[in-house]
C-alpha cells in the first residue's frame, strides 16, 4: 500500500487507451494524467500531449517536463521497439516506473516464431508449427502437405493485426507462402510460421505480472469480423463481452496451470524482464485451452469491457506491479456483464471517410462511451478520425440487457455512414 500521489503518462490513442484513462482517472492515487497522443475522448480524463509513442526522446522529455512517475504503454509498437529498455538505460529517468515488458519480453508479440519456440520450450499447449524462410521453403511445402485444410500462415513480425492468412486449399497455401516470403508484409513476413489449424471458440485472458506474481483480470471475448455472424473481413474488433460463459472455474484452472504459470516461469527462466500485461489469445478445443497468440499489452476492444468490470484501484495495482509486490493485491470483479459495441465508419475496414461530425453524445444515458478514432476539427467540432470511432460500453444483469442498453444509446449517436454489429456475444450462452 502506498499513499503517494503520482503523475502518469499513458501512451496510445485508441479505445483501449480511453478505457485505461477512464479507469486511471478514478483513482485517489492519481495526481495528473497525460496521454500521448490520445484522442478527442481521452482529454476528459487527462491532458493529451502531441507526441508519437515511438519517439522515445520526446516521450522521455515529456516525462521529465511533467514530472511523470509512471509510464503506462498501451500499444505494442513502442514495447517491441524497446521503450522499457530505453527508459532503464537513461540515467535521468531512473525511478520512473514503466508498465510494459522489456524488448526481450515483448518478443512474445513481436515475433511469432519466438513465441512458438517459447511455448515449445516451456511445454505450453499451442498449435503444431513450422517456421519457414526463403532458405527452407521446400520444407515449408512438406509441412503444409502434411496438414489438413484449412491452412494457417502467419507473418513472424508485427503486421498491424493483418499478418495471419487462413486459406482452404494446399495450392493457395503454397502460393500465399511464396508471396509472404516475397515481402507481402515487408520484413515482417521474411519468416512465416505455418500452423496446424485448431477448431474451437476463442477468448482473451489478461494477466498482470510483476515478473514473479500474477493476477488474472476479467476474461473477455472479442468479435473480429466486420459482418454479423463473424462474416467478412477482419477488423481491429467490432465489440466484446465479459464474462465469457465457457471460461468457467474448471477451464480457468487449466489456463492457470497449463498456460499462465509456465508462461511466468518461462519468462524468468529465459531472463525476459517482464512487468506489465500479458494478453493470452486462447482457443478452447473441447475443453482444453491452447494459445493462439501472445500480446504484450491489453486488447482492444476487450479493455473497454475489462476495465469497467475491474473494481480495484488501477493506479494502486500498477504501482504494486512496478514495485514488485503484486502478490499483496486481491482482484475484485464486478459480477455484472459488460459489453461494448463499436461504432465504425461506413466502408471500414476498407476505404472510409474521416472528418464526419459526431452528434448525440450528450444524450447518452447509462452507457460509457470510449473514444477510439475521434478528433476535433478546425471549428472544434467532434469528428470521426478513424475506422473504429466509438466504443459504447454498458453493464447488465444479463448480456442481452447490457447489449440493449448499448444499442439504445447508439441510436442517439450519429455520424454519416455509421455502422455497428447487432450480434456481439451471439455465440455465447
Ligand atoms: P492472431 O493474429 O495470431 O490472433 O490470428 C488471428 C486469428 O486467426 C485468430 O484470432 C484466430 O481466429 C485465427 N487463428 C490464428 N491461428 C490459428 C490456428 N492455429 N488455428 C485456428 N485459427 C487460428
Ligand atoms: N482484440 C484483439 C487485439 O487487441 O489484438
Short mmCIF file of C-alpha atoms and ligand atoms in Angstrom, two decimals:
data_model
loop_
_atom_site.label_atom_id
_atom_site.label_comp_id
_atom_site.label_asym_id
_atom_site.label_seq_id
_atom_site.Cartn_x
_atom_site.Cartn_y
_atom_site.Cartn_z
CA UNK A 1 0.00 0.00 0.00
CA UNK A 2 1.12 3.49 -0.71
CA UNK A 3 -0.31 6.92 -0.19
CA UNK A 4 1.88 8.52 -2.80
CA UNK A 5 0.03 10.51 -5.49
CA UNK A 6 1.53 10.02 -8.89
CA UNK A 7 1.72 11.58 -12.32
CA UNK A 8 1.13 9.09 -15.12
CA UNK A 9 1.84 9.22 -18.84
CA UNK A 10 -0.21 6.76 -20.91
CA UNK A 11 0.92 6.02 -24.47
CA UNK A 12 -1.59 5.31 -27.23
CA UNK A 13 -4.64 6.76 -28.94
CA UNK A 14 -7.35 4.13 -29.22
CA UNK A 15 -10.45 2.95 -27.42
CA UNK A 16 -8.18 0.84 -25.24
CA UNK A 17 -6.29 3.89 -24.02
CA UNK A 18 -9.53 5.81 -23.49
CA UNK A 19 -10.78 2.99 -21.25
CA UNK A 20 -7.47 2.83 -19.36
CA UNK A 21 -7.51 6.62 -18.93
CA UNK A 22 -11.12 6.48 -17.67
CA UNK A 23 -10.11 3.88 -15.09
CA UNK A 24 -6.89 5.60 -14.01
CA UNK A 25 -8.75 8.89 -13.58
CA UNK A 26 -10.99 7.32 -10.91
CA UNK A 27 -8.03 6.64 -8.62
CA UNK A 28 -7.40 8.56 -5.41
CA UNK A 29 -3.71 7.97 -6.05
CA UNK A 30 -3.62 9.89 -9.32
CA UNK A 31 -2.23 13.41 -9.39
CA UNK A 32 -2.02 14.26 -13.12
CA UNK A 33 -2.70 12.03 -16.11
CA UNK A 34 -1.17 12.71 -19.51
CA UNK A 35 -2.00 10.77 -22.67
CA UNK A 36 0.23 10.76 -25.75
CA UNK A 37 -1.14 11.32 -28.25
CA UNK A 38 -4.66 10.36 -27.05
CA UNK A 39 -7.85 11.25 -28.92
CA UNK A 40 -10.82 13.60 -28.53
CA UNK A 41 -12.17 11.46 -25.68
CA UNK A 42 -9.08 10.88 -23.58
CA UNK A 43 -8.87 14.59 -22.77
CA UNK A 44 -11.89 14.18 -20.46
CA UNK A 45 -9.60 12.21 -18.16
CA UNK A 46 -6.26 13.94 -18.54
CA UNK A 47 -4.15 16.13 -20.77
CA UNK A 48 -3.33 15.00 -24.28
CA UNK A 49 0.25 15.55 -25.42
CA UNK A 50 1.03 15.70 -29.12
CA UNK A 51 3.83 13.14 -29.03
CA UNK A 52 4.33 9.94 -31.00
CA UNK A 53 4.84 6.88 -28.77
CA UNK A 54 7.71 5.69 -30.99
CA UNK A 55 9.61 8.95 -30.49
CA UNK A 56 11.33 7.79 -27.30
CA UNK A 57 13.27 11.03 -26.82
CA UNK A 58 10.11 13.10 -26.96
CA UNK A 59 8.37 10.70 -24.58
CA UNK A 60 11.33 10.94 -22.18
CA UNK A 61 11.33 14.73 -22.40
CA UNK A 62 7.60 14.82 -21.56
CA UNK A 63 8.25 12.54 -18.59
CA UNK A 64 10.90 14.96 -17.31
CA UNK A 65 8.90 18.12 -18.09
CA UNK A 66 5.76 16.85 -16.36
CA UNK A 67 7.50 15.02 -13.50
CA UNK A 68 5.90 11.73 -14.54
CA UNK A 69 6.28 8.89 -12.03
CA UNK A 70 4.89 6.06 -14.16
CA UNK A 71 4.76 5.38 -17.88
CA UNK A 72 1.94 3.06 -18.99
CA UNK A 73 2.45 1.75 -22.50
CA UNK A 74 -0.91 1.00 -24.16
CA UNK A 75 0.17 -0.23 -27.60
CA UNK A 76 2.69 -2.84 -28.67
CA UNK A 77 4.91 -0.91 -31.09
CA UNK A 78 6.96 1.04 -28.51
CA UNK A 79 7.38 -2.11 -26.40
CA UNK A 80 8.61 -4.22 -29.29
CA UNK A 81 10.94 -1.32 -30.19
CA UNK A 82 12.34 -1.36 -26.64
CA UNK A 83 10.90 1.63 -24.80
CA UNK A 84 11.23 -0.08 -21.41
CA UNK A 85 14.94 -0.70 -22.05
CA UNK A 86 15.39 2.88 -23.29
CA UNK A 87 13.97 4.20 -20.00
CA UNK A 88 16.14 1.81 -17.98
CA UNK A 89 19.21 2.96 -19.85
CA UNK A 90 18.78 6.69 -19.23
CA UNK A 91 20.40 7.98 -16.06
CA UNK A 92 17.92 10.87 -15.84
CA UNK A 93 14.92 8.52 -15.91
CA UNK A 94 15.88 6.22 -13.06
CA UNK A 95 12.95 5.84 -10.70
CA UNK A 96 10.35 6.28 -13.45
CA UNK A 97 8.21 3.16 -13.38
CA UNK A 98 7.35 1.56 -16.71
CA UNK A 99 4.35 -0.71 -17.22
CA UNK A 100 5.26 -2.87 -20.19
CA UNK A 101 7.87 -5.55 -20.83
CA UNK A 102 11.47 -5.17 -21.97
CA UNK A 103 12.28 -5.59 -25.66
CA UNK A 104 13.20 -9.21 -24.95
CA UNK A 105 9.87 -9.86 -23.20
CA UNK A 106 7.97 -8.08 -25.97
CA UNK A 107 9.21 -10.67 -28.47
CA UNK A 108 6.25 -12.76 -27.30
CA UNK A 109 4.20 -10.48 -29.56
CA UNK A 110 6.93 -9.09 -31.82
CA UNK A 111 7.97 -12.46 -33.22
CA UNK A 112 5.53 -15.34 -33.70
CA UNK A 113 8.48 -17.64 -34.30
CA UNK A 114 9.95 -16.62 -30.95
CA UNK A 115 6.58 -17.08 -29.23
CA UNK A 116 6.15 -20.57 -30.68
CA UNK A 117 9.68 -21.54 -29.59
CA UNK A 118 8.99 -20.16 -26.11
CA UNK A 119 5.83 -22.24 -25.83
CA UNK A 120 7.60 -25.34 -27.07
CA UNK A 121 10.49 -24.89 -24.60
CA UNK A 122 8.08 -24.33 -21.72
CA UNK A 123 5.53 -27.05 -22.50
CA UNK A 124 2.67 -24.61 -23.17
CA UNK A 125 -0.13 -26.04 -25.32
CA UNK A 126 -0.34 -24.44 -28.77
CA UNK A 127 -0.87 -25.49 -32.39
CA UNK A 128 1.93 -27.51 -34.05
CA UNK A 129 4.05 -25.28 -36.24
CA UNK A 130 6.94 -24.93 -38.63
CA UNK A 131 8.88 -21.73 -39.32
CA UNK A 132 9.89 -21.00 -42.89
CA UNK A 133 12.24 -18.55 -44.59
CA UNK A 134 13.21 -18.31 -48.26
CA UNK A 135 16.06 -20.71 -47.43
CA UNK A 136 13.84 -23.65 -46.45
CA UNK A 137 10.67 -23.10 -48.45
CA UNK A 138 10.69 -26.70 -49.72
CA UNK A 139 10.44 -27.94 -46.13
CA UNK A 140 7.60 -25.46 -45.66
CA UNK A 141 5.73 -27.06 -48.57
CA UNK A 142 6.28 -30.50 -46.98
CA UNK A 143 4.87 -29.30 -43.65
CA UNK A 144 1.84 -27.86 -45.46
CA UNK A 145 1.33 -31.13 -47.33
CA UNK A 146 1.22 -32.97 -44.00
CA UNK A 147 -1.56 -30.67 -42.65
CA UNK A 148 -5.29 -30.93 -43.16
CA UNK A 149 -7.10 -27.85 -44.56
CA UNK A 150 -7.62 -25.05 -43.75
CA UNK A 151 -4.01 -23.83 -43.68
CA UNK A 152 -2.77 -21.14 -41.27
CA UNK A 153 0.09 -18.85 -42.31
CA UNK A 154 1.41 -16.11 -40.03
CA UNK A 155 3.89 -13.33 -40.70
CA UNK A 156 6.54 -13.58 -37.98
CA UNK A 157 6.67 -9.87 -37.15
CA UNK A 158 4.16 -7.12 -36.35
CA UNK A 159 1.71 -6.54 -39.21
CA UNK A 160 -0.93 -4.27 -37.64
CA UNK A 161 -3.17 -7.29 -36.96
CA UNK A 162 -3.26 -8.30 -40.63
CA UNK A 163 -0.44 -10.84 -40.76
CA UNK A 164 -2.50 -14.03 -40.43
CA UNK A 165 -3.89 -15.79 -43.50
CA UNK A 166 -6.20 -18.80 -43.32
CA UNK A 167 -6.75 -20.47 -46.69
CA UNK A 168 -8.73 -23.51 -47.82
CA UNK A 169 -6.56 -25.26 -50.41
CA UNK A 170 -3.00 -26.51 -50.46
CA UNK A 171 -2.27 -24.70 -53.73
CA UNK A 172 -3.42 -21.38 -52.29
CA UNK A 173 -1.40 -22.01 -49.14
CA UNK A 174 1.79 -22.59 -51.15
CA UNK A 175 1.14 -19.53 -53.26
CA UNK A 176 0.48 -17.32 -50.22
CA UNK A 177 3.60 -18.70 -48.56
CA UNK A 178 5.67 -17.63 -51.57
CA UNK A 179 4.07 -14.19 -51.57
CA UNK A 180 4.55 -13.69 -47.85
CA UNK A 181 8.22 -14.66 -48.05
CA UNK A 182 8.47 -12.36 -51.08
CA UNK A 183 7.52 -9.35 -48.96
CA UNK A 184 3.72 -9.26 -48.68
CA UNK A 185 4.12 -7.79 -45.18
CA UNK A 186 7.57 -6.32 -45.77
CA UNK A 187 10.24 -7.54 -43.39
CA UNK A 188 7.56 -8.89 -41.04
CA UNK A 189 6.94 -11.85 -43.34
CA UNK A 190 10.58 -12.68 -44.15
CA UNK A 191 9.87 -15.53 -41.73
CA UNK A 192 6.47 -17.23 -41.88
CA UNK A 193 5.04 -19.50 -39.19
CA UNK A 194 2.84 -22.26 -40.59
CA UNK A 195 0.44 -23.67 -38.02
CA UNK A 196 -1.88 -26.58 -37.57
CA UNK A 197 -5.48 -25.29 -37.67
CA UNK A 198 -7.23 -25.55 -34.31
CA UNK A 199 -11.01 -25.70 -34.16
CA UNK A 200 -12.74 -24.17 -31.19
CA UNK A 201 -14.02 -20.98 -29.64
CA UNK A 202 -11.65 -18.18 -28.69
CA UNK A 203 -11.35 -15.93 -25.66
CA UNK A 204 -8.92 -13.32 -24.36
CA UNK A 205 -7.30 -13.76 -20.96
CA UNK A 206 -5.45 -10.81 -19.46
CA UNK A 207 -2.76 -11.28 -16.87
CA UNK A 208 -0.92 -8.56 -15.00
CA UNK A 209 2.54 -9.59 -13.77
CA UNK A 210 5.40 -8.03 -11.86
CA UNK A 211 7.64 -10.77 -13.24
CA UNK A 212 7.12 -13.09 -10.28
CA UNK A 213 3.50 -12.92 -9.18
CA UNK A 214 0.50 -12.53 -11.42
CA UNK A 215 -3.17 -11.60 -11.26
CA UNK A 216 -5.85 -12.57 -13.76
CA UNK A 217 -8.22 -9.84 -14.94
CA UNK A 218 -11.77 -10.46 -16.23
CA UNK A 219 -11.89 -12.74 -19.27
CA UNK A 220 -13.38 -11.28 -22.46
CA UNK A 221 -14.24 -12.31 -26.00
CA UNK A 222 -13.90 -10.04 -28.99
CA UNK A 223 -15.65 -10.11 -32.36
CA UNK A 224 -13.22 -9.50 -35.19
CA UNK A 225 -15.16 -9.67 -38.45
CA UNK A 226 -16.96 -6.71 -40.00
CA UNK A 227 -20.17 -8.65 -40.68
CA UNK A 228 -22.70 -10.30 -38.41
CA UNK A 229 -22.22 -14.00 -37.64
CA UNK A 230 -18.46 -13.37 -37.99
CA UNK A 231 -18.64 -12.94 -41.77
CA UNK A 232 -16.49 -10.74 -43.99
CA UNK A 233 -13.16 -9.04 -43.49
CA UNK A 234 -11.14 -8.93 -40.29
CA UNK A 235 -11.20 -5.67 -38.35
CA UNK A 236 -9.45 -4.38 -35.27
CA UNK A 237 -12.51 -5.63 -33.36
CA UNK A 238 -16.24 -4.80 -33.56
CA UNK A 239 -17.21 -5.40 -29.96
CA UNK A 240 -16.55 -7.53 -26.93
CA UNK A 241 -18.20 -9.21 -24.00
CA UNK A 242 -17.18 -10.15 -20.46
CA UNK A 243 -17.58 -12.58 -18.73
CA UNK A 244 -17.24 -15.50 -21.15
CA UNK A 245 -19.56 -18.38 -20.22
CA UNK A 246 -17.20 -21.21 -21.16
CA UNK A 247 -14.26 -19.68 -19.26
CA UNK A 248 -15.63 -21.21 -16.04
CA UNK A 249 -13.63 -22.28 -12.97
CA UNK A 250 -12.64 -25.64 -14.43
CA UNK A 251 -11.41 -24.09 -17.69
CA UNK A 252 -9.58 -21.27 -15.90
CA UNK A 253 -7.87 -23.76 -13.58
CA UNK A 254 -6.40 -25.40 -16.71
CA UNK A 255 -5.45 -21.99 -18.10
CA UNK A 256 -3.54 -21.14 -14.91
CA UNK A 257 -1.83 -24.47 -14.56
CA UNK A 258 -1.00 -25.21 -18.20
CA UNK A 259 -0.51 -21.71 -19.59
CA UNK A 260 -0.19 -18.81 -17.17
CA UNK A 261 2.19 -20.38 -14.65
CA UNK A 262 4.52 -21.91 -17.25
CA UNK A 263 4.50 -18.56 -19.06
CA UNK A 264 5.56 -16.57 -15.98
CA UNK A 265 8.14 -19.21 -15.03
CA UNK A 266 9.38 -19.34 -18.62
CA UNK A 267 9.90 -15.58 -18.66
CA UNK A 268 12.01 -15.90 -15.50
CA UNK A 269 13.95 -18.92 -16.70
CA UNK A 270 14.73 -17.33 -20.05
CA UNK A 271 15.58 -13.99 -18.42
CA UNK A 272 13.00 -11.98 -20.29
CA UNK A 273 12.28 -9.00 -17.99
CA UNK A 274 8.53 -8.54 -17.83
CA UNK A 275 6.46 -6.09 -15.83
CA UNK A 276 3.09 -5.45 -17.37
CA UNK A 277 0.14 -7.04 -19.13
CA UNK A 278 0.24 -10.42 -20.85
CA UNK A 279 -2.68 -10.97 -23.23
CA UNK A 280 -3.31 -14.64 -23.95
CA UNK A 281 -5.34 -15.21 -27.10
CA UNK A 282 -6.72 -18.66 -26.29
CA UNK A 283 -8.81 -21.22 -28.10
CA UNK A 284 -10.94 -23.77 -26.29
CA UNK A 285 -10.59 -27.09 -28.08
CA UNK A 286 -13.10 -29.46 -26.50
CA UNK A 287 -12.49 -28.06 -23.03
CA UNK A 288 -8.73 -27.71 -23.32
CA UNK A 289 -7.08 -24.29 -23.71
CA UNK A 290 -4.42 -23.68 -26.38
CA UNK A 291 -2.53 -20.45 -27.03
CA UNK A 292 -3.29 -18.88 -30.42
CA UNK A 293 -1.13 -15.85 -29.72
CA UNK A 294 0.52 -13.76 -27.05
CA UNK A 295 0.24 -10.00 -26.97
CA UNK A 296 2.23 -7.84 -24.58
CA UNK A 297 -0.48 -5.24 -23.95
CA UNK A 298 -4.21 -5.15 -23.31
CA UNK A 299 -6.67 -5.98 -26.10
CA UNK A 300 -8.85 -3.56 -27.98
CA UNK A 301 -11.90 -3.68 -27.70
CA UNK A 302 -11.56 -6.08 -24.77
CA UNK A 303 -10.17 -3.35 -22.48
CA UNK A 304 -13.44 -1.47 -22.94
CA UNK A 305 -15.19 -4.27 -21.00
CA UNK A 306 -12.32 -5.43 -18.77
CA UNK A 307 -11.68 -2.02 -17.16
CA UNK A 308 -15.36 -1.46 -16.37
CA UNK A 309 -15.54 -4.83 -14.58
CA UNK A 310 -12.34 -4.34 -12.59
CA UNK A 311 -13.21 -2.90 -9.20
CA UNK A 312 -9.65 -2.40 -7.95
CA UNK A 313 -7.91 0.94 -7.99
CA UNK A 314 -5.88 0.63 -11.21
CA UNK A 315 -3.17 3.09 -10.13
CA UNK A 316 -2.64 1.12 -6.93
CA UNK A 317 -2.44 -2.13 -8.92
CA UNK A 318 0.05 -0.73 -11.41
CA UNK A 319 2.23 0.73 -8.65
CA UNK A 320 2.22 -2.68 -6.94
CA UNK A 321 3.18 -4.27 -10.27
CA UNK A 322 6.03 -1.86 -10.94
CA UNK A 323 7.30 -2.10 -7.37
CA UNK A 324 7.22 -5.91 -7.35
CA UNK A 325 4.51 -6.55 -4.77
CA UNK A 326 1.56 -7.55 -6.88
CA UNK A 327 1.31 -10.59 -4.57
CA UNK A 328 -0.32 -8.25 -1.99
CA UNK A 329 -3.15 -7.32 -4.37
CA UNK A 330 -6.55 -9.02 -4.36
CA UNK A 331 -8.57 -8.67 -7.52
CA UNK A 332 -12.18 -7.65 -7.21
CA UNK A 333 -14.50 -8.07 -10.20
CA UNK A 334 -17.96 -6.62 -10.83
CA UNK A 335 -20.31 -9.61 -11.24
CA UNK A 336 -22.36 -7.88 -13.93
CA UNK A 337 -21.94 -8.39 -17.65
CA UNK A 338 -20.18 -5.68 -19.59
CA UNK A 339 -20.46 -5.42 -23.36
CA UNK A 340 -19.04 -2.93 -25.78
CA UNK A 341 -20.31 -2.28 -29.30
CA UNK A 342 -18.00 -0.49 -31.71
CA UNK A 343 -19.43 2.21 -33.94
CA UNK A 344 -17.33 2.29 -37.09
CA UNK A 345 -17.09 4.40 -40.24
CA UNK A 346 -19.01 3.01 -43.24
CA UNK A 347 -16.58 1.24 -45.57
CA UNK A 348 -14.21 0.15 -42.78
CA UNK A 349 -12.01 -1.98 -42.80
CA UNK A 350 -11.56 -0.98 -46.44
CA UNK A 351 -11.77 2.61 -47.66
CA UNK A 352 -13.75 5.01 -45.49
CA UNK A 353 -14.04 8.76 -44.99
CA UNK A 354 -12.93 10.79 -41.99
CA UNK A 355 -13.93 14.19 -40.65
CA UNK A 356 -17.66 13.40 -40.23
CA UNK A 357 -19.25 15.40 -37.38
CA UNK A 358 -20.41 13.25 -34.46
CA UNK A 359 -23.61 14.28 -32.69
CA UNK A 360 -25.76 13.00 -29.87
CA UNK A 361 -23.14 12.12 -27.25
CA UNK A 362 -24.83 14.48 -24.78
CA UNK A 363 -27.98 12.38 -24.90
CA UNK A 364 -26.20 9.15 -23.90
CA UNK A 365 -27.58 7.76 -20.69
CA UNK A 366 -26.49 4.66 -18.81
CA UNK A 367 -23.54 3.69 -21.04
CA UNK A 368 -19.91 4.78 -21.08
CA UNK A 369 -18.67 5.90 -24.49
CA UNK A 370 -14.95 5.34 -25.07
CA UNK A 371 -13.48 7.26 -27.97
CA UNK A 372 -11.29 5.44 -30.50
CA UNK A 373 -10.92 7.29 -33.83
CA UNK A 374 -12.12 10.77 -32.92
CA UNK A 375 -10.63 14.25 -33.24
CA UNK A 376 -11.63 17.91 -33.11
CA UNK A 377 -11.72 19.81 -36.38
CA UNK A 378 -10.72 23.44 -37.03
CA UNK A 379 -14.10 24.64 -35.68
CA UNK A 380 -13.60 22.48 -32.56
CA UNK A 381 -16.35 20.07 -33.63
CA UNK A 382 -16.05 16.42 -32.64
CA UNK A 383 -15.42 14.44 -35.84
CA UNK A 384 -14.57 10.92 -36.94
CA UNK A 385 -10.85 10.31 -37.43
CA UNK A 386 -10.54 6.56 -37.93
CA UNK A 387 -12.28 3.33 -38.89
CA UNK A 388 -13.28 2.45 -35.36
CA UNK A 389 -14.85 5.59 -33.93
CA UNK A 390 -16.58 4.98 -30.59
CA UNK A 391 -16.97 2.01 -28.24
CA UNK A 392 -20.28 2.08 -26.39
CA UNK A 393 -19.99 0.05 -23.18
CA UNK A 394 -22.86 -0.97 -20.88
CA UNK A 395 -23.41 -3.15 -17.85
CA UNK A 396 -26.31 -5.56 -17.44
CA UNK A 397 -27.54 -8.36 -15.21
CA UNK A 398 -27.56 -10.35 -18.46
CA UNK A 399 -25.60 -10.00 -21.67
CA UNK A 400 -28.78 -9.06 -23.51
CA UNK A 401 -29.64 -6.33 -21.02
CA UNK A 402 -26.19 -4.82 -21.46
CA UNK A 403 -26.43 -5.06 -25.26
CA UNK A 404 -29.89 -3.45 -25.33
CA UNK A 405 -28.53 -0.55 -23.29
CA UNK A 406 -25.65 -0.03 -25.75
CA UNK A 407 -27.97 -0.24 -28.76
CA UNK A 408 -30.39 2.29 -27.20
CA UNK A 409 -27.53 4.76 -26.83
CA UNK A 410 -26.05 4.00 -30.25
CA UNK A 411 -29.44 5.02 -31.70
CA UNK A 412 -28.85 8.51 -30.24
CA UNK A 413 -25.31 8.92 -31.58
CA UNK A 414 -24.94 9.88 -35.20
CA UNK A 415 -22.31 10.37 -37.85
CA UNK A 416 -22.51 9.91 -41.60
CA UNK A 417 -22.42 6.20 -42.58
CA UNK A 418 -22.20 4.88 -39.02
CA UNK A 419 -22.16 1.08 -38.82
CA UNK A 420 -22.14 -1.43 -35.96
CA UNK A 421 -22.83 -5.10 -35.41
CA UNK A 422 -26.06 -6.11 -33.68
CA UNK A 423 -24.88 -9.61 -32.76
CA UNK A 424 -21.98 -9.06 -30.36
CA UNK A 425 -21.82 -12.04 -27.98
CA UNK A 426 -24.20 -14.07 -30.17
CA UNK A 427 -22.20 -17.29 -29.85
CA UNK A 428 -22.06 -17.34 -26.05
CA UNK A 429 -24.67 -18.60 -23.61
P1 LIG B 1 -3.60 -14.00 -34.45
O1 LIG B 1 -3.22 -12.67 -35.06
O2 LIG B 1 -2.48 -14.93 -34.22
O3 LIG B 1 -4.53 -13.83 -33.28
O4 LIG B 1 -4.55 -14.67 -35.53
C1 LIG B 1 -5.72 -14.04 -35.97
C2 LIG B 1 -6.87 -15.00 -35.92
O5 LIG B 1 -6.63 -16.12 -36.76
C3 LIG B 1 -7.10 -15.61 -34.55
O6 LIG B 1 -7.85 -14.79 -33.72
C4 LIG B 1 -7.82 -16.88 -34.91
O7 LIG B 1 -9.20 -16.62 -35.14
C5 LIG B 1 -7.18 -17.29 -36.20
N1 LIG B 1 -6.11 -18.26 -35.96
C6 LIG B 1 -4.81 -17.98 -35.72
N2 LIG B 1 -4.11 -19.12 -35.54
C7 LIG B 1 -4.98 -20.15 -35.66
C8 LIG B 1 -4.86 -21.57 -35.58
N3 LIG B 1 -3.69 -22.17 -35.36
N4 LIG B 1 -5.98 -22.29 -35.74
C9 LIG B 1 -7.17 -21.71 -35.97
N5 LIG B 1 -7.34 -20.38 -36.07
C10 LIG B 1 -6.27 -19.59 -35.92
N1 LIG B 2 -8.74 -7.56 -29.83
C1 LIG B 2 -7.54 -8.20 -30.19
C2 LIG B 2 -6.33 -7.37 -30.04
O1 LIG B 2 -6.34 -6.34 -29.38
O2 LIG B 2 -5.30 -7.75 -30.55
#
